[in-house]
Amino acid sequence: MKSATAITQVYGDGQKFVAVAVEYDTEIDTSKLSASSFKVEGRTVTKVYANSSAAMADQGTDGKYVIVELSPDDKSALLWGGVGSGGGAPGAAQPSASASGSISDSASDSASASASSEPSSSSSSPYVIPGPQVGSTGGPATIKAAKGTVTQAGTVTTSGGTGYSGGDAKVGTSKTVNLIVDDFQQFTYKAAKTGRSLPYNLYIPKDYDRTKSYPLVLFMHDASLITTTVRATLVQGLGAVCWASPEDQAKRPAFVLAPQYPEVVVGDDYKPTALFDTTVDLVKSLTGKYSIDTDRLYSTGQSMGAMMTLGLNIKYPDLFAASWVVAGQWPSAPAAPLAKKNLWVTVSQGDTKAYPGENAIMAVIEKAGTKVSRAVWDGQSSATEFAADVKAMAAKGTTVNYATFKKGSTLAGGLANAHGVEHNSTWPIAYTIEGIREWIFAQRKTN
């Protein structure tokens, strides 16, 4: 064994350490390997095979690397640890229980609970944590390093037939490959109008060709992620990285923009800071710098980011061709412009603010004469079942699709960062649904 490289992957509840690539001095016979050939301290080995590069694969092939896959369900697999408070910001506080024992949160964010808040004296309804304070800031994010020690427990055979005996030989990981996350670049945009700076992550399609035109999708994170750690939005969950996966990019090459907000941009008073409009300025600046099709600009976001998605579509109705709103709401009174937009809205029925908020918006949209397709989904559906659900809704041909998760169904999976709250448990599931991404990219802005 020459060296070992840790491999990480982002899941709905955050980035996890999922494999080790062990480098040998010669090509290894993959057919002679098994899961018992290697051990990784404190981890469950699920699969072992050889490869020609330090990368996971569906099937092994003879090569100088042995890939030791690890269970993402191991407690020590999770690297994402959340954001600490800073500058008076709300941190990653747990939601509070009501007098009735039920737990809820603001559709803006449970993580922004005020320490001085008291539960309601009424035991008939769940206590709702106040939303984030606009302008509050967050401290650095906690992201553990992917470290592991590998032991070759059994004999490893080279493709030439030489056997390397197992024993006590160990090697620690010295490098890390962060799948998809490493494909994003980090920049800072400074708005000419306000002088405000906005850090952001940008995925540029591989083999980018200036003679071609590409769509761009904007992802905006929730208020628990207010931090100075620019790559935090890439490792907290799937909202940004799902669009940049090799599988998605092979079908739908696109730019992916993921700002990292250093402050809470919008809260429950719906009066955003200057970074609300700065986000639009950033999008427009990128369309001038790269070959981006302004008829194929898309927006999406979770919680605070979902609120921003709705608010931006109302204030800038001609900007985005389609939007995906995940667990957020906006006042219904000014929502009429949404009736002319291509929207897919996903929310949990147990979300005490986003669900009634979206119901009110749908009523406004329908009053304006736009038909809304509605469906109730099981949050524990398989990928195949979700694909069928999306296909059934898309077949109706409506411009507004409203898919709600059955109450309680998003909590059954025990997501690490959901804190037992149906608001927070919505987006780890929603962004796994590939068919909605396909529907979003099928939309075009009509002039």
Tab-separated table of C-alpha atoms in Angstrom, residues 134-135 189 191 193-198 261 263-266 271-282 308 312 315-316:
chain	number	residue	atom	x	y	z
A	134	VAL	CA	-33.108	39.852	9.172
A	135	GLY	CA	-29.465	40.904	8.955
A	189	TYR	CA	-19.431	39.420	-6.352
A	191	ALA	CA	-22.549	45.028	-6.216
A	193	LYS	CA	-25.063	49.926	-6.506
A	194	THR	CA	-24.673	49.067	-2.841
A	195	GLY	CA	-21.045	48.062	-2.480
A	196	ARG	CA	-22.206	44.845	-0.808
A	197	SER	CA	-20.182	41.689	-1.376
A	198	LEU	CA	-21.763	38.287	-1.926
A	261	TYR	CA	-25.246	34.343	2.302
A	263	GLU	CA	-26.538	37.276	6.729
A	264	VAL	CA	-30.225	36.411	6.963
A	265	VAL	CA	-31.631	37.999	3.802
A	266	VAL	CA	-35.346	37.694	4.504
A	271	LYS	CA	-38.548	42.874	4.224
A	272	PRO	CA	-35.306	41.651	2.649
A	273	THR	CA	-31.846	43.123	2.930
A	274	ALA	CA	-29.891	44.495	-0.023
A	275	LEU	CA	-28.556	41.000	-0.785
A	276	PHE	CA	-32.015	40.123	-2.134
A	277	ASP	CA	-31.534	42.417	-5.142
A	278	THR	CA	-27.785	41.747	-5.185
A	279	THR	CA	-28.621	38.126	-5.989
A	280	VAL	CA	-30.405	39.265	-9.140
A	281	ASP	CA	-27.486	41.516	-10.043
A	282	LEU	CA	-25.149	38.533	-9.636
A	308	MET	CA	-36.461	34.388	-1.771
A	312	LEU	CA	-37.810	37.314	-6.569
A	315	LYS	CA	-40.515	41.433	-7.970
A	316	TYR	CA	-38.749	40.256	-11.139
